[in-house]
Amino acid sequence: MSEENYHWYVVYTRPRWEKKVALNLAQKGIEHYCPLNKVRKQWSDRKKMVLEPL
């Protein structure tokens, strides 16, 4: 498919389901774009680096 035939669509997801939807699209062979940001989260017992959607 040439670049002229590509169409962009926006997908509205439930909160915090962006990565799951991106995985489902990839499994179906649909090209997607889901930029992620590495963020440090802190809980009462630990700190962890997590990937969050922008």
mmCIF file of N, CA and C in Angstrom:
data_model
loop_
_atom_site.group_PDB
_atom_site.id
_atom_site.type_symbol
_atom_site.label_atom_id
_atom_site.label_comp_id
_atom_site.label_asym_id
_atom_site.label_seq_id
_atom_site.Cartn_x
_atom_site.Cartn_y
_atom_site.Cartn_z
ATOM 1 N N MET A 1 0.857 -1.176 0.000
ATOM 2 C CA MET A 1 0.000 0.000 0.000
ATOM 3 C C MET A 1 0.899 1.233 0.000
ATOM 4 N N SER A 2 0.649 2.150 -0.897
ATOM 5 C CA SER A 2 1.451 3.367 -0.935
ATOM 6 C C SER A 2 1.009 4.319 0.172
ATOM 7 N N GLU A 3 1.892 5.253 0.488
ATOM 8 C CA GLU A 3 1.600 6.185 1.583
ATOM 9 C C GLU A 3 0.379 7.048 1.301
ATOM 10 N N GLU A 4 0.041 7.252 0.041
ATOM 11 C CA GLU A 4 -1.116 8.082 -0.285
ATOM 12 C C GLU A 4 -2.424 7.420 0.125
ATOM 13 N N ASN A 5 -2.419 6.099 0.283
ATOM 14 C CA ASN A 5 -3.641 5.378 0.624
ATOM 15 C C ASN A 5 -3.837 5.190 2.125
ATOM 16 N N TYR A 6 -2.894 5.658 2.932
ATOM 17 C CA TYR A 6 -3.037 5.515 4.380
ATOM 18 C C TYR A 6 -4.060 6.506 4.917
ATOM 19 N N HIS A 7 -4.852 6.057 5.866
ATOM 20 C CA HIS A 7 -5.809 6.925 6.542
ATOM 21 C C HIS A 7 -5.532 6.854 8.034
ATOM 22 N N TRP A 8 -5.627 7.981 8.713
ATOM 23 C CA TRP A 8 -5.418 8.034 10.162
ATOM 24 C C TRP A 8 -6.765 8.013 10.859
ATOM 25 N N TYR A 9 -6.850 7.260 11.920
ATOM 26 C CA TYR A 9 -8.053 7.206 12.741
ATOM 27 C C TYR A 9 -7.644 7.367 14.194
ATOM 28 N N VAL A 10 -8.486 7.995 14.965
ATOM 29 C CA VAL A 10 -8.269 8.130 16.401
ATOM 30 C C VAL A 10 -9.168 7.122 17.091
ATOM 31 N N VAL A 11 -8.612 6.415 18.054
ATOM 32 C CA VAL A 11 -9.372 5.412 18.796
ATOM 33 C C VAL A 11 -9.525 5.902 20.225
ATOM 34 N N TYR A 12 -10.753 5.975 20.688
ATOM 35 C CA TYR A 12 -11.041 6.370 22.060
ATOM 36 C C TYR A 12 -11.096 5.103 22.904
ATOM 37 N N THR A 13 -10.299 5.054 23.970
ATOM 38 C CA THR A 13 -10.230 3.852 24.802
ATOM 39 C C THR A 13 -10.676 4.150 26.225
ATOM 40 N N ARG A 14 -10.905 3.090 26.953
ATOM 41 C CA ARG A 14 -11.165 3.234 28.381
ATOM 42 C C ARG A 14 -9.878 3.700 29.052
ATOM 43 N N PRO A 15 -9.969 4.353 30.195
ATOM 44 C CA PRO A 15 -8.746 4.795 30.882
ATOM 45 C C PRO A 15 -7.810 3.625 31.174
ATOM 46 N N ARG A 16 -6.521 3.829 30.892
ATOM 47 C CA ARG A 16 -5.440 2.871 31.138
ATOM 48 C C ARG A 16 -5.553 1.599 30.298
ATOM 49 N N TRP A 17 -6.266 1.625 29.190
ATOM 50 C CA TRP A 17 -6.388 0.467 28.295
ATOM 51 C C TRP A 17 -5.624 0.683 26.990
ATOM 52 N N GLU A 18 -4.849 1.735 26.904
ATOM 53 C CA GLU A 18 -4.198 2.076 25.646
ATOM 54 C C GLU A 18 -3.244 0.984 25.181
ATOM 55 N N LYS A 19 -2.434 0.445 26.096
ATOM 56 C CA LYS A 19 -1.476 -0.599 25.708
ATOM 57 C C LYS A 19 -2.183 -1.885 25.307
ATOM 58 N N LYS A 20 -3.282 -2.210 25.967
ATOM 59 C CA LYS A 20 -4.038 -3.417 25.627
ATOM 60 C C LYS A 20 -4.657 -3.285 24.235
ATOM 61 N N VAL A 21 -5.195 -2.123 23.918
ATOM 62 C CA VAL A 21 -5.778 -1.896 22.591
ATOM 63 C C VAL A 21 -4.683 -1.948 21.528
ATOM 64 N N ALA A 22 -3.514 -1.372 21.815
ATOM 65 C CA ALA A 22 -2.401 -1.417 20.867
ATOM 66 C C ALA A 22 -1.972 -2.860 20.612
ATOM 67 N N LEU A 23 -1.940 -3.682 21.649
ATOM 68 C CA LEU A 23 -1.588 -5.093 21.491
ATOM 69 C C LEU A 23 -2.619 -5.822 20.625
ATOM 70 N N ASN A 24 -3.895 -5.563 20.856
ATOM 71 C CA ASN A 24 -4.951 -6.194 20.052
ATOM 72 C C ASN A 24 -4.865 -5.775 18.585
ATOM 73 N N LEU A 25 -4.577 -4.506 18.332
ATOM 74 C CA LEU A 25 -4.429 -4.046 16.950
ATOM 75 C C LEU A 25 -3.231 -4.722 16.287
ATOM 76 N N ALA A 26 -2.131 -4.852 17.017
ATOM 77 C CA ALA A 26 -0.937 -5.501 16.468
ATOM 78 C C ALA A 26 -1.209 -6.967 16.150
ATOM 79 N N GLN A 27 -1.954 -7.648 17.000
ATOM 80 C CA GLN A 27 -2.274 -9.054 16.764
ATOM 81 C C GLN A 27 -3.145 -9.234 15.527
ATOM 82 N N LYS A 28 -3.934 -8.221 15.200
ATOM 83 C CA LYS A 28 -4.785 -8.279 14.005
ATOM 84 C C LYS A 28 -4.069 -7.761 12.762
ATOM 85 N N GLY A 29 -2.806 -7.372 12.915
ATOM 86 C CA GLY A 29 -2.027 -6.902 11.775
ATOM 87 C C GLY A 29 -2.306 -5.472 11.383
ATOM 88 N N ILE A 30 -2.883 -4.694 12.282
ATOM 89 C CA ILE A 30 -3.210 -3.295 12.007
ATOM 90 C C ILE A 30 -2.082 -2.422 12.546
ATOM 91 N N GLU A 31 -1.531 -1.592 11.674
ATOM 92 C CA GLU A 31 -0.459 -0.699 12.089
ATOM 93 C C GLU A 31 -1.032 0.346 13.048
ATOM 94 N N HIS A 32 -0.315 0.624 14.130
ATOM 95 C CA HIS A 32 -0.806 1.562 15.141
ATOM 96 C C HIS A 32 0.346 2.407 15.664
ATOM 97 N N TYR A 33 -0.005 3.447 16.391
ATOM 98 C CA TYR A 33 0.982 4.334 17.005
ATOM 99 C C TYR A 33 0.504 4.633 18.412
ATOM 100 N N CYS A 34 1.272 4.195 19.394
ATOM 101 C CA CYS A 34 0.924 4.418 20.796
ATOM 102 C C CYS A 34 2.186 4.856 21.535
ATOM 103 N N PRO A 35 2.483 6.166 21.545
ATOM 104 C CA PRO A 35 3.701 6.625 22.214
ATOM 105 C C PRO A 35 3.600 6.446 23.725
ATOM 106 N N LEU A 36 4.705 5.993 24.328
ATOM 107 C CA LEU A 36 4.743 5.744 25.765
ATOM 108 C C LEU A 36 5.822 6.599 26.404
ATOM 109 N N ASN A 37 5.608 6.947 27.654
ATOM 110 C CA ASN A 37 6.534 7.759 28.425
ATOM 111 C C ASN A 37 6.943 6.979 29.665
ATOM 112 N N LYS A 38 8.244 6.917 29.954
ATOM 113 C CA LYS A 38 8.726 6.213 31.138
ATOM 114 C C LYS A 38 8.604 7.143 32.348
ATOM 115 N N VAL A 39 7.865 6.702 33.362
ATOM 116 C CA VAL A 39 7.573 7.520 34.542
ATOM 117 C C VAL A 39 7.879 6.707 35.798
ATOM 118 N N ARG A 40 8.404 7.367 36.804
ATOM 119 C CA ARG A 40 8.657 6.697 38.076
ATOM 120 C C ARG A 40 7.414 6.831 38.959
ATOM 121 N N LYS A 41 6.860 5.702 39.368
ATOM 122 C CA LYS A 41 5.691 5.676 40.250
ATOM 123 C C LYS A 41 6.138 5.264 41.641
ATOM 124 N N GLN A 42 5.519 5.853 42.638
ATOM 125 C CA GLN A 42 5.876 5.533 44.014
ATOM 126 C C GLN A 42 4.631 5.110 44.779
ATOM 127 N N TRP A 43 4.742 3.961 45.427
ATOM 128 C CA TRP A 43 3.711 3.465 46.307
ATOM 129 C C TRP A 43 4.253 3.522 47.725
ATOM 130 N N SER A 44 3.473 3.129 48.686
ATOM 131 C CA SER A 44 3.929 3.199 50.076
ATOM 132 C C SER A 44 5.089 2.249 50.352
ATOM 133 N N ASP A 45 5.190 1.149 49.588
ATOM 134 C CA ASP A 45 6.227 0.158 49.868
ATOM 135 C C ASP A 45 7.318 0.062 48.804
ATOM 136 N N ARG A 46 7.177 0.734 47.647
ATOM 137 C CA ARG A 46 8.188 0.589 46.598
ATOM 138 C C ARG A 46 8.091 1.712 45.563
ATOM 139 N N LYS A 47 9.132 1.794 44.747
ATOM 140 C CA LYS A 47 9.169 2.702 43.603
ATOM 141 C C LYS A 47 9.424 1.852 42.372
ATOM 142 N N LYS A 48 8.838 2.255 41.249
ATOM 143 C CA LYS A 48 8.978 1.469 40.031
ATOM 144 C C LYS A 48 8.882 2.376 38.815
ATOM 145 N N MET A 49 9.668 2.043 37.769
ATOM 146 C CA MET A 49 9.564 2.748 36.495
ATOM 147 C C MET A 49 8.505 2.036 35.660
ATOM 148 N N VAL A 50 7.522 2.782 35.185
ATOM 149 C CA VAL A 50 6.445 2.210 34.378
ATOM 150 C C VAL A 50 6.319 3.003 33.078
ATOM 151 N N LEU A 51 5.776 2.345 32.057
ATOM 152 C CA LEU A 51 5.504 3.002 30.785
ATOM 153 C C LEU A 51 4.039 3.416 30.755
ATOM 154 N N GLU A 52 3.813 4.714 30.557
ATOM 155 C CA GLU A 52 2.456 5.255 30.483
ATOM 156 C C GLU A 52 2.247 5.894 29.122
ATOM 157 N N PRO A 53 1.052 5.807 28.591
ATOM 158 C CA PRO A 53 0.765 6.525 27.342
ATOM 159 C C PRO A 53 0.846 8.037 27.566
ATOM 160 N N LEU A 54 1.212 8.740 26.506
ATOM 161 C CA LEU A 54 1.271 10.199 26.612
ATOM 162 C C LEU A 54 -0.088 10.727 26.801
#
